Amino acid sequence: MDRIRIVGGSKLNGTIPISGAKNAALPLMIAGLLTDETLILDNVPRLADVAQLQRILGNHGVDIMSAGKRPGDHEYQGQTLHISAANIIDTTAPYELVSKMRASFWVIAPLLARMHEAKVSLPGGCAIGTRPVDLLIMALEKLGAELTIDGGYVIAKAPGGLKGAEIDFAKVTVSGTHVALMAATLAKGTTVITNAACEPEIVDVADCLNKMGARITGAGTTTITVEGVAKLHGTRHTVLPDRIETGTYAMAVAMTGGDVQLSGARPELLQAALDVLVEAGATVTPNNDGIRVARNGAGIKPVNVSTAPFPGFPTDLQAQLMALMTTAKGSSHITETIFENRFMHVQELARFGARIHLDGETATIDGTAKLRGAPVMATDLRASVSLVIAGLVAEGETMVNRIYHLDRGFERLEEKLSACGATIERISG
Ligand code: UD1
């Protein structure tokens, strides 16, 4: 199994190109099931989760063509996928495929909307809490689907097609909002989604669906209205930049010191995180090509942060911020409000000598002057990258094991960091 070896101590200086957002690319690919015409997606990141979703969609009969690079294309440029669901030959998403990636459960929405039936395996457990799908099921039932659970599968039917409805989420849910939105595009009548998630990836998917002929207003606010249409058509859409990758590298620069241009990043996608970085002592400068992040000389100041739905501080940057705060001058508090049990990184960060105390959903981090390199184990996607960030400043060698989690969400991580002066390499096998 591949590992990543890091020798800490180098500042980061240079340019890091930001890839397309994984969390937009996945639902956008799934939206391709809504039409029998071709959906072309540009700037799709080359990630294990994208490849896995290609296999899942392939099982439904979707043809996906990935265009090769053209002369002049940048080595980091995302891929272009031509997604054609002209013939859906199978409406079952089997356990073997869905269990590898939670977001694949979302295929239930377009399959129901277009084929009026779907049989999708429940996603099952996950390293970061129970992550149920009850709200997704509620949304589909409101839209008129009949759902039963049998043998670990959700069996969904809507014989006469889905019907517009009022869907009020008791809790802000990105997955629930994606599913309700996709399903409502082809429902008869009007759907109003309240307490909708406002994440930028929801807006990106809604923009693409509108280009496909959907009639969605209000995406990016807590109330989204969808006027159902009879049919959607193909279009071409560019995946927005990854705000979590952006925030991760911004925190890495704040951690090591140095000066890095995050090329292609959009500051408005992660303002709350950038504000926290400034509070911690980094210099953040938005410019025409993205965001420049620097920290020279001054130490890291402690911060108190709670995760929250967008536009708040994202849960997907919580582990990275915690890594940063391990070397702050003083005590920080980080409260996780979105997912239970999303502190798997705490015990691994402790292996570097970090001093972190957990009390319920709040972690208290007492900054220490020096971290020391250690062998560590990647647990979930974002926790894994927090170990890389710690390794970049830790004295001596860090070996990150089980890095398949990193490959799910970070494109060419070690190449991007080593191009900026980090000593980091992948050890295969
Ligand atoms: C998405 C992101 C993930 C991010 C999360 C929160 C993708 C592929 N993944 O995950 O990276 O960390 O948003 O920003 O986009 N919940 C229920 N019942 C449900 C659905 C969710 O109780 O039916 C709960 C979850 O357990 C969690 C909270 O709602 O506590 C938020 O979950 P949700 O926003 O749905 O996260 P995901 O869409 O799974």
CSV table of C-alpha atoms and ligand atoms in Angstrom, one decimal:
chain,number,residue,atom,x,y,z
A,1,MET,CA,0.0,0.0,0.0
A,2,ASP,CA,1.3,3.5,-0.9
A,3,ARG,CA,2.7,5.7,1.9
A,4,ILE,CA,3.8,9.4,1.9
A,5,ARG,CA,7.2,10.3,3.4
A,6,ILE,CA,7.7,13.8,4.6
A,7,VAL,CA,10.8,15.5,6.1
A,8,GLY,CA,9.5,18.6,7.8
A,9,GLY,CA,11.1,22.0,8.2
A,10,SER,CA,10.9,23.6,4.7
A,11,LYS,CA,8.8,26.8,4.1
A,12,LEU,CA,6.4,26.7,1.2
A,13,ASN,CA,7.1,29.1,-1.7
A,14,GLY,CA,5.7,29.2,-5.2
A,15,THR,CA,2.4,28.5,-6.9
A,16,ILE,CA,-0.2,25.8,-6.3
A,17,PRO,CA,-2.9,25.3,-9.0
A,18,ILE,CA,-6.3,24.6,-7.4
A,19,SER,CA,-8.2,21.7,-8.9
A,20,GLY,CA,-12.0,21.4,-9.6
A,21,ALA,CA,-14.1,20.7,-6.5
A,22,LYS,CA,-14.6,17.0,-5.8
A,23,ASN,CA,-17.9,17.8,-3.9
A,24,ALA,CA,-19.3,19.5,-7.0
A,25,ALA,CA,-17.9,17.1,-9.6
A,26,LEU,CA,-19.6,14.1,-8.0
A,27,PRO,CA,-23.2,15.5,-8.0
A,28,LEU,CA,-22.6,17.0,-11.4
A,29,MET,CA,-21.6,13.6,-12.8
A,30,ILE,CA,-24.7,12.1,-11.1
A,31,ALA,CA,-26.9,14.8,-12.7
A,32,GLY,CA,-25.8,13.3,-16.1
A,33,LEU,CA,-28.3,10.5,-15.4
A,34,LEU,CA,-31.2,13.1,-15.7
A,35,THR,CA,-30.9,13.4,-19.5
A,36,ASP,CA,-30.5,11.1,-22.5
A,37,GLU,CA,-28.3,13.8,-24.1
A,38,THR,CA,-24.5,14.3,-23.4
A,39,LEU,CA,-23.4,16.3,-20.5
A,40,ILE,CA,-19.8,17.7,-20.9
A,41,LEU,CA,-18.0,18.5,-17.7
A,42,ASP,CA,-14.7,20.5,-17.8
A,43,ASN,CA,-12.2,20.8,-14.9
A,44,VAL,CA,-13.1,17.5,-13.3
A,45,PRO,CA,-10.4,16.6,-10.8
A,46,ARG,CA,-8.4,13.3,-11.3
A,47,LEU,CA,-9.4,11.6,-8.1
A,48,ALA,CA,-10.1,8.1,-6.9
A,49,ASP,CA,-13.7,9.1,-6.0
A,50,VAL,CA,-14.3,10.4,-9.5
A,51,ALA,CA,-13.0,7.1,-11.0
A,52,GLN,CA,-15.2,5.1,-8.6
A,53,LEU,CA,-18.3,7.1,-9.6
A,54,GLN,CA,-17.4,6.5,-13.2
A,55,ARG,CA,-17.6,2.7,-12.5
A,56,ILE,CA,-20.9,3.2,-10.6
A,57,LEU,CA,-22.5,5.2,-13.5
A,58,GLY,CA,-21.1,2.7,-16.0
A,59,ASN,CA,-23.0,0.0,-14.2
A,60,HIS,CA,-26.3,1.9,-14.9
A,61,GLY,CA,-25.3,2.0,-18.6
A,62,VAL,CA,-23.8,5.5,-18.7
A,63,ASP,CA,-21.0,5.9,-21.3
A,64,ILE,CA,-18.3,8.2,-20.0
A,65,MET,CA,-15.6,9.4,-22.4
A,66,SER,CA,-12.6,11.2,-20.9
A,67,ALA,CA,-10.9,13.4,-23.5
A,68,GLY,CA,-7.0,13.2,-23.6
A,69,LYS,CA,-4.8,16.2,-23.0
A,70,ARG,CA,-4.3,18.7,-25.9
A,71,PRO,CA,-1.0,20.5,-26.8
A,72,GLY,CA,-0.7,23.5,-24.5
A,73,ASP,CA,-2.8,21.9,-21.7
A,74,HIS,CA,-1.2,22.5,-18.3
A,75,GLU,CA,-0.1,19.3,-16.5
A,76,TYR,CA,-2.5,20.1,-13.7
A,77,GLN,CA,-5.5,20.9,-15.9
A,78,GLY,CA,-8.6,18.9,-14.9
A,79,GLN,CA,-10.1,16.4,-17.2
A,80,THR,CA,-13.1,16.8,-19.5
A,81,LEU,CA,-15.8,14.1,-19.2
A,82,HIS,CA,-18.4,13.4,-21.8
A,83,ILE,CA,-21.3,11.7,-19.9
A,84,SER,CA,-24.0,10.1,-21.9
A,85,ALA,CA,-26.9,8.4,-20.2
A,86,ALA,CA,-28.8,7.8,-23.4
A,87,ASN,CA,-29.8,4.3,-22.3
A,88,ILE,CA,-30.1,3.5,-18.6
A,89,ILE,CA,-30.1,-0.3,-18.6
A,90,ASP,CA,-29.9,-1.0,-14.9
A,91,THR,CA,-31.5,1.0,-12.1
A,92,THR,CA,-29.8,-0.9,-9.3
A,93,ALA,CA,-26.7,0.5,-7.5
A,94,PRO,CA,-25.2,-2.5,-5.8
A,95,TYR,CA,-23.7,-2.7,-2.3
A,96,GLU,CA,-20.2,-3.5,-3.7
A,97,LEU,CA,-20.1,-0.2,-5.4
A,98,VAL,CA,-22.1,2.1,-3.1
A,99,SER,CA,-20.3,1.0,0.0
A,100,LYS,CA,-17.0,2.4,-1.3
A,101,MET,CA,-18.3,6.0,-1.6
A,102,ARG,CA,-21.3,7.5,0.2
A,103,ALA,CA,-22.1,10.1,-2.4
A,104,SER,CA,-23.0,7.4,-4.9
A,105,PHE,CA,-26.2,6.8,-2.9
A,106,TRP,CA,-27.4,10.1,-4.5
A,107,VAL,CA,-28.0,8.3,-7.9
A,108,ILE,CA,-31.3,7.4,-6.3
A,109,ALA,CA,-32.7,10.9,-7.2
A,110,PRO,CA,-32.1,11.1,-10.9
A,111,LEU,CA,-33.0,7.4,-11.4
A,112,LEU,CA,-36.3,7.9,-9.7
A,113,ALA,CA,-37.0,11.2,-11.5
A,114,ARG,CA,-36.2,9.8,-14.9
A,115,MET,CA,-36.9,6.0,-14.7
A,116,HIS,CA,-39.5,6.2,-11.9
A,117,GLU,CA,-37.6,3.4,-10.1
A,118,ALA,CA,-34.4,2.7,-8.3
A,119,LYS,CA,-32.8,0.1,-6.1
A,120,VAL,CA,-29.8,1.6,-4.2
A,121,SER,CA,-27.8,0.0,-1.5
A,122,LEU,CA,-27.7,1.9,1.8
A,123,PRO,CA,-24.3,3.5,2.2
A,124,GLY,CA,-23.5,1.9,5.6
A,125,GLY,CA,-21.1,3.1,8.3
A,126,CYS,CA,-18.5,5.7,7.9
A,127,ALA,CA,-15.4,6.8,9.9
A,128,ILE,CA,-16.9,10.2,10.7
A,129,GLY,CA,-20.1,9.3,12.5
A,130,THR,CA,-23.3,7.5,11.6
A,131,ARG,CA,-24.2,9.8,8.6
A,132,PRO,CA,-27.8,8.6,8.1
A,133,VAL,CA,-29.9,9.1,5.0
A,134,ASP,CA,-33.3,9.6,6.7
A,135,LEU,CA,-33.6,13.2,5.4
A,136,LEU,CA,-32.9,12.1,1.8
A,137,ILE,CA,-35.6,9.5,2.1
A,138,MET,CA,-38.0,12.0,3.6
A,139,ALA,CA,-37.4,14.4,0.7
A,140,LEU,CA,-38.1,11.6,-1.9
A,141,GLU,CA,-41.2,10.5,-0.1
A,142,LYS,CA,-42.5,14.1,-0.1
A,143,LEU,CA,-42.0,14.1,-3.9
A,144,GLY,CA,-44.4,11.1,-4.0
A,145,ALA,CA,-41.9,8.2,-4.1
A,146,GLU,CA,-42.8,4.9,-2.3
A,147,LEU,CA,-39.7,3.7,-0.5
A,148,THR,CA,-39.1,0.4,1.3
A,149,ILE,CA,-35.9,-1.0,2.7
A,150,ASP,CA,-35.2,-4.6,2.0
A,151,GLY,CA,-31.9,-6.6,2.4
A,152,GLY,CA,-29.9,-3.4,2.9
A,153,TYR,CA,-31.3,-1.7,-0.2
A,154,VAL,CA,-33.7,1.2,-0.6
A,155,ILE,CA,-36.2,0.2,-3.2
A,156,ALA,CA,-37.9,3.3,-4.6
A,157,LYS,CA,-40.8,3.5,-7.0
A,158,ALA,CA,-42.8,6.4,-8.4
A,159,PRO,CA,-45.1,4.8,-11.0
A,160,GLY,CA,-46.7,8.0,-12.3
A,161,GLY,CA,-43.5,10.0,-11.8
A,162,LEU,CA,-42.5,12.4,-9.0
A,163,LYS,CA,-44.8,15.3,-8.0
A,164,GLY,CA,-43.7,18.8,-6.8
A,165,ALA,CA,-43.9,19.2,-3.0
A,166,GLU,CA,-42.8,21.3,0.0
A,167,ILE,CA,-39.7,19.9,1.5
A,168,ASP,CA,-38.5,21.4,4.8
A,169,PHE,CA,-35.3,20.0,6.2
A,170,ALA,CA,-35.1,19.7,10.0
A,171,LYS,CA,-31.3,20.0,9.7
A,172,VAL,CA,-29.1,21.6,7.0
A,173,THR,CA,-28.0,18.8,4.8
A,174,VAL,CA,-25.8,19.0,1.6
A,175,SER,CA,-26.7,15.5,0.5
A,176,GLY,CA,-30.4,16.1,1.2
A,177,THR,CA,-30.4,19.3,-0.8
A,178,HIS,CA,-28.6,17.7,-3.8
A,179,VAL,CA,-31.1,14.8,-3.8
A,180,ALA,CA,-34.2,17.0,-3.5
A,181,LEU,CA,-32.9,19.4,-6.2
A,182,MET,CA,-32.1,16.7,-8.7
A,183,ALA,CA,-35.3,14.8,-8.1
A,184,ALA,CA,-37.5,17.9,-8.3
A,185,THR,CA,-36.2,19.0,-11.7
A,186,LEU,CA,-38.3,16.3,-13.5
A,187,ALA,CA,-41.2,16.3,-11.0
A,188,LYS,CA,-44.7,17.5,-12.1
A,189,GLY,CA,-45.3,20.9,-10.6
A,190,THR,CA,-43.4,23.2,-8.2
A,191,THR,CA,-41.1,22.1,-5.4
A,192,VAL,CA,-40.1,24.5,-2.6
A,193,ILE,CA,-37.1,23.3,-0.5
A,194,THR,CA,-36.7,25.2,2.8
A,195,ASN,CA,-33.7,25.2,5.2
A,196,ALA,CA,-31.7,24.2,2.1
A,197,ALA,CA,-27.9,24.0,2.3
A,198,CYS,CA,-26.3,27.1,0.8
A,199,GLU,CA,-22.9,25.5,-0.1
A,200,PRO,CA,-21.2,26.7,-3.3
A,201,GLU,CA,-21.4,23.2,-4.7
A,202,ILE,CA,-25.2,23.3,-4.5
A,203,VAL,CA,-25.1,26.5,-6.5
A,204,ASP,CA,-22.8,25.0,-9.1
A,205,VAL,CA,-25.0,22.0,-9.6
A,206,ALA,CA,-28.1,24.2,-9.8
A,207,ASP,CA,-26.4,26.4,-12.4
A,208,CYS,CA,-25.6,23.3,-14.5
A,209,LEU,CA,-29.1,21.9,-14.1
A,210,ASN,CA,-30.5,25.2,-15.3
A,211,LYS,CA,-28.3,25.1,-18.4
A,212,MET,CA,-29.8,21.6,-18.9
A,213,GLY,CA,-33.2,23.2,-19.0
A,214,ALA,CA,-34.2,23.0,-15.3
A,215,ARG,CA,-36.1,25.9,-13.7
A,216,ILE,CA,-34.4,26.4,-10.4
A,217,THR,CA,-34.3,29.7,-8.4
A,218,GLY,CA,-32.9,30.5,-5.0
A,219,ALA,CA,-29.9,28.2,-5.0
A,220,GLY,CA,-27.3,29.6,-2.6
A,221,THR,CA,-30.1,30.7,-0.2
A,222,THR,CA,-32.1,28.7,2.3
A,223,THR,CA,-35.2,28.5,0.1
A,224,ILE,CA,-34.9,26.9,-3.4
A,225,THR,CA,-37.8,26.8,-5.8
A,226,VAL,CA,-37.9,24.2,-8.6
A,227,GLU,CA,-40.5,24.3,-11.4
A,228,GLY,CA,-40.5,20.8,-12.8
A,229,VAL,CA,-39.9,20.3,-16.5
A,230,ALA,CA,-40.7,17.3,-18.7
A,231,LYS,CA,-37.2,16.8,-20.0
A,232,LEU,CA,-33.6,18.0,-19.6
A,233,HIS,CA,-31.0,18.3,-22.3
A,234,GLY,CA,-27.2,18.1,-22.6
A,235,THR,CA,-24.9,21.1,-21.9
A,236,ARG,CA,-21.3,21.9,-21.1
A,237,HIS,CA,-20.3,23.1,-17.6
A,238,THR,CA,-17.0,23.8,-15.8
A,239,VAL,CA,-16.6,22.5,-12.3
A,240,LEU,CA,-15.9,25.3,-9.8
A,241,PRO,CA,-12.6,25.4,-7.9
A,242,ASP,CA,-12.2,23.3,-4.8
A,243,ARG,CA,-12.6,25.5,-1.7
A,244,ILE,CA,-11.5,22.7,0.6
A,245,GLU,CA,-8.3,22.1,-1.3
A,246,THR,CA,-7.7,25.9,-1.3
A,247,GLY,CA,-8.2,26.1,2.4
A,248,THR,CA,-6.0,23.1,3.0
A,249,TYR,CA,-3.0,24.6,1.2
A,250,ALA,CA,-3.7,28.0,2.7
A,251,MET,CA,-3.4,26.4,6.2
A,252,ALA,CA,-0.2,24.5,5.1
A,253,VAL,CA,1.4,27.8,4.2
A,254,ALA,CA,0.3,29.4,7.4
A,255,MET,CA,1.8,26.4,9.2
A,256,THR,CA,5.3,26.3,7.5
A,257,GLY,CA,5.6,30.0,6.7
A,258,GLY,CA,6.5,31.2,3.2
A,259,ASP,CA,4.5,32.7,0.4
A,260,VAL,CA,2.3,30.8,-2.0
A,261,GLN,CA,-0.1,31.8,-4.8
A,262,LEU,CA,-3.2,29.5,-4.9
A,263,SER,CA,-3.9,29.8,-8.6
A,264,GLY,CA,-7.5,29.6,-9.7
A,265,ALA,CA,-8.9,29.8,-6.1
A,266,ARG,CA,-11.9,32.0,-5.4
A,267,PRO,CA,-11.9,33.8,-2.1
A,268,GLU,CA,-15.7,34.2,-1.8
A,269,LEU,CA,-16.0,30.4,-1.6
A,270,LEU,CA,-14.1,30.2,1.8
A,271,GLN,CA,-14.2,33.7,3.3
A,272,ALA,CA,-14.9,32.3,6.8
A,273,ALA,CA,-11.7,30.1,6.7
A,274,LEU,CA,-9.6,33.0,5.2
A,275,ASP,CA,-10.8,35.3,8.1
A,276,VAL,CA,-9.6,32.7,10.6
A,277,LEU,CA,-6.2,32.4,8.9
A,278,VAL,CA,-5.8,36.2,9.1
A,279,GLU,CA,-6.7,36.1,12.7
A,280,ALA,CA,-4.1,33.4,13.2
A,281,GLY,CA,-1.5,35.7,11.7
A,282,ALA,CA,-1.3,34.8,8.0
A,283,THR,CA,-1.5,37.4,5.2
A,284,VAL,CA,-4.2,36.7,2.7
A,285,THR,CA,-4.4,38.7,-0.5
A,286,PRO,CA,-7.0,38.0,-3.2
A,287,ASN,CA,-5.8,38.8,-6.7
A,288,ASN,CA,-6.6,38.3,-10.3
A,289,ASP,CA,-5.2,34.8,-10.4
A,290,GLY,CA,-6.6,33.5,-7.1
A,291,ILE,CA,-5.4,34.0,-3.5
A,292,ARG,CA,-1.9,34.7,-2.2
A,293,VAL,CA,-1.2,33.4,1.3
A,294,ALA,CA,1.9,34.2,3.3
A,295,ARG,CA,3.3,34.1,6.8
A,296,ASN,CA,6.7,35.6,7.5
A,297,GLY,CA,8.3,35.8,10.8
A,298,ALA,CA,5.3,36.2,13.1
A,299,GLY,CA,4.2,33.2,15.1
A,300,ILE,CA,0.7,31.6,14.8
A,301,LYS,CA,-1.9,33.1,17.1
A,302,PRO,CA,-4.5,30.8,18.7
A,303,VAL,CA,-8.2,31.0,17.5
A,304,ASN,CA,-11.6,29.8,18.7
A,305,VAL,CA,-13.7,28.4,15.9
A,306,SER,CA,-16.9,26.4,15.5
A,307,THR,CA,-17.7,24.6,12.3
A,308,ALA,CA,-21.0,25.5,10.7
A,309,PRO,CA,-22.9,25.1,7.4
A,310,PHE,CA,-21.9,27.5,4.6
A,311,PRO,CA,-21.0,30.4,4.9
A,312,GLY,CA,-19.6,29.4,8.3
A,313,PHE,CA,-16.3,27.6,8.8
A,314,PRO,CA,-16.4,24.3,7.0
A,315,THR,CA,-16.2,21.0,8.8
A,316,ASP,CA,-14.0,19.8,6.0
A,317,LEU,CA,-11.3,22.2,7.1
A,318,GLN,CA,-11.6,21.4,10.9
A,319,ALA,CA,-8.8,18.8,11.0
A,320,GLN,CA,-6.4,21.0,9.0
A,321,LEU,CA,-7.1,24.0,11.3
A,322,MET,CA,-6.4,21.8,14.3
A,323,ALA,CA,-3.0,20.8,12.8
A,324,LEU,CA,-2.2,24.5,12.4
A,325,MET,CA,-3.2,25.3,16.0
A,326,THR,CA,-0.9,22.6,17.4
A,327,THR,CA,2.0,25.1,17.0
A,328,ALA,CA,0.1,28.3,18.0
A,329,LYS,CA,1.4,30.5,20.8
A,330,GLY,CA,-1.4,29.7,23.3
A,331,SER,CA,-4.6,27.6,23.6
A,332,SER,CA,-7.2,27.3,20.8
A,333,HIS,CA,-10.7,25.8,20.9
A,334,ILE,CA,-12.3,24.1,18.0
A,335,THR,CA,-15.9,22.9,18.2
A,336,GLU,CA,-17.3,20.4,15.6
A,337,THR,CA,-21.1,21.0,15.1
A,338,ILE,CA,-21.8,19.1,11.9
A,339,PHE,CA,-20.5,15.5,12.4
A,340,GLU,CA,-20.3,13.5,15.5
A,341,ASN,CA,-17.0,11.7,16.0
A,342,ARG,CA,-15.1,13.8,13.6
A,343,PHE,CA,-12.0,13.8,15.7
A,344,MET,CA,-10.1,10.7,14.4
A,345,HIS,CA,-7.1,12.9,13.7
A,346,VAL,CA,-6.7,13.9,17.4
A,347,GLN,CA,-4.9,10.7,18.4
A,348,GLU,CA,-2.7,10.8,15.3
A,349,LEU,CA,-1.8,14.4,15.8
A,350,ALA,CA,-0.8,13.5,19.4
A,351,ARG,CA,1.9,11.2,17.9
A,352,PHE,CA,3.7,14.4,16.7
A,353,GLY,CA,3.7,15.6,20.3
A,354,ALA,CA,0.6,17.8,19.8
A,355,ARG,CA,-1.3,18.6,23.0
A,356,ILE,CA,-5.1,18.2,22.4
A,357,HIS,CA,-7.8,17.6,24.9
A,358,LEU,CA,-11.3,16.5,23.9
A,359,ASP,CA,-14.4,17.4,25.8
A,360,GLY,CA,-17.5,16.3,23.9
A,361,GLU,CA,-17.6,18.2,20.6
A,362,THR,CA,-14.9,20.7,21.6
A,363,ALA,CA,-11.1,20.2,21.3
A,364,THR,CA,-8.7,22.4,23.3
A,365,ILE,CA,-5.4,22.6,21.6
A,366,ASP,CA,-2.4,23.8,23.7
A,367,GLY,CA,0.2,25.0,21.2
A,368,THR,CA,3.6,23.6,21.4
A,369,ALA,CA,6.9,25.1,20.1
A,370,LYS,CA,7.9,22.0,18.2
A,371,LEU,CA,6.3,18.9,16.6
A,372,ARG,CA,8.4,15.8,16.0
A,373,GLY,CA,7.9,13.5,12.9
A,374,ALA,CA,6.2,10.2,13.5
A,375,PRO,CA,4.6,7.3,11.7
A,376,VAL,CA,0.9,8.0,11.5
A,377,MET,CA,-2.2,6.5,10.0
A,378,ALA,CA,-4.7,8.3,7.7
A,379,THR,CA,-8.3,7.7,8.8
A,380,ASP,CA,-10.7,9.8,6.8
A,381,LEU,CA,-10.1,12.1,3.9
A,382,ARG,CA,-9.7,15.5,5.6
A,383,ALA,CA,-8.1,14.0,8.7
A,384,SER,CA,-5.4,12.5,6.5
A,385,VAL,CA,-4.4,15.8,5.1
A,386,SER,CA,-4.1,17.3,8.6
A,387,LEU,CA,-1.4,14.8,9.2
A,388,VAL,CA,0.5,15.9,6.1
A,389,ILE,CA,0.2,19.5,7.3
A,390,ALA,CA,1.7,18.6,10.7
A,391,GLY,CA,4.4,16.6,9.0
A,392,LEU,CA,5.5,19.6,6.9
A,393,VAL,CA,6.7,21.4,10.1
A,394,ALA,CA,7.6,18.4,12.3
A,395,GLU,CA,11.2,17.9,13.0
A,396,GLY,CA,12.6,14.8,11.2
A,397,GLU,CA,10.7,12.2,9.2
A,398,THR,CA,6.9,11.5,9.1
A,399,MET,CA,5.5,8.5,7.3
A,400,VAL,CA,1.7,8.8,6.5
A,401,ASN,CA,0.3,5.3,6.1
A,402,ARG,CA,-3.0,4.3,4.4
A,403,ILE,CA,-3.0,7.2,2.0
A,404,TYR,CA,-5.8,6.0,-0.2
A,405,HIS,CA,-8.0,8.4,1.7
A,406,LEU,CA,-5.9,11.3,0.4
A,407,ASP,CA,-6.1,10.0,-3.2
A,408,ARG,CA,-9.9,10.2,-2.9
A,409,GLY,CA,-9.9,13.9,-2.5
A,410,PHE,CA,-6.5,15.6,-3.2
A,411,GLU,CA,-5.2,15.6,-6.7
A,412,ARG,CA,-1.4,15.2,-7.0
A,413,LEU,CA,-0.9,16.4,-3.4
A,414,GLU,CA,2.8,15.4,-3.1
A,415,GLU,CA,3.6,17.0,-6.5
A,416,LYS,CA,1.9,20.2,-5.7
A,417,LEU,CA,3.7,20.5,-2.3
A,418,SER,CA,7.1,19.5,-3.5
A,419,ALA,CA,6.9,22.0,-6.3
A,420,CYS,CA,6.8,24.6,-3.5
A,421,GLY,CA,9.8,23.3,-1.7
A,422,ALA,CA,8.4,20.7,0.6
A,423,THR,CA,10.3,17.4,1.1
A,424,ILE,CA,7.5,15.0,0.4
A,425,GLU,CA,7.4,11.8,-1.7
A,426,ARG,CA,5.1,8.9,-2.4
A,427,ILE,CA,6.5,5.5,-1.6
A,428,SER,CA,4.7,2.9,-3.7
A,429,GLY,CA,4.0,-0.7,-2.6
B,1,UD1,C1,-21.2,16.8,2.3
B,1,UD1,C2,-19.8,16.7,1.8
B,1,UD1,C3,-18.8,16.6,2.9
B,1,UD1,C4,-19.1,17.6,4.0
B,1,UD1,C5,-20.5,17.7,4.4
B,1,UD1,C6,-20.9,18.9,5.3
B,1,UD1,C7,-20.0,15.8,-0.5
B,1,UD1,C8,-19.7,14.7,-1.4
B,1,UD1,N1,-19.7,15.6,0.8
B,1,UD1,O1,-21.4,15.5,2.9
B,1,UD1,O2,-17.5,16.7,2.4
B,1,UD1,O3,-18.3,17.4,5.1
B,1,UD1,O4,-21.4,17.8,3.2
B,1,UD1,O5,-20.5,20.1,4.7
B,1,UD1,O6,-20.5,16.8,-0.9
B,1,UD1,N2,-27.7,14.0,8.1
B,1,UD1,C9,-28.8,13.4,8.7
B,1,UD1,N3,-29.7,12.7,7.9
B,1,UD1,C10,-29.5,12.7,6.5
B,1,UD1,C11,-28.4,13.4,5.9
B,1,UD1,C12,-27.6,14.0,6.8
B,1,UD1,O7,-28.9,13.4,9.9
B,1,UD1,O8,-30.4,12.1,5.8
B,1,UD1,C13,-26.7,14.7,9.0
B,1,UD1,C14,-25.3,14.1,8.9
B,1,UD1,O9,-25.1,13.0,9.7
B,1,UD1,C15,-24.5,15.3,9.3
B,1,UD1,C16,-25.3,16.5,8.8
B,1,UD1,O10,-26.6,16.0,8.6
B,1,UD1,O11,-24.5,15.4,10.7
B,1,UD1,C17,-24.8,17.1,7.6
B,1,UD1,O12,-24.7,16.1,6.6
B,1,UD1,P1,-24.7,16.5,5.0
B,1,UD1,O13,-24.6,18.0,4.9
B,1,UD1,O14,-25.8,15.7,4.4
B,1,UD1,O15,-23.3,15.9,4.5
B,1,UD1,P2,-23.0,15.1,3.2
B,1,UD1,O16,-23.8,15.6,2.1
B,1,UD1,O17,-22.9,13.6,3.5
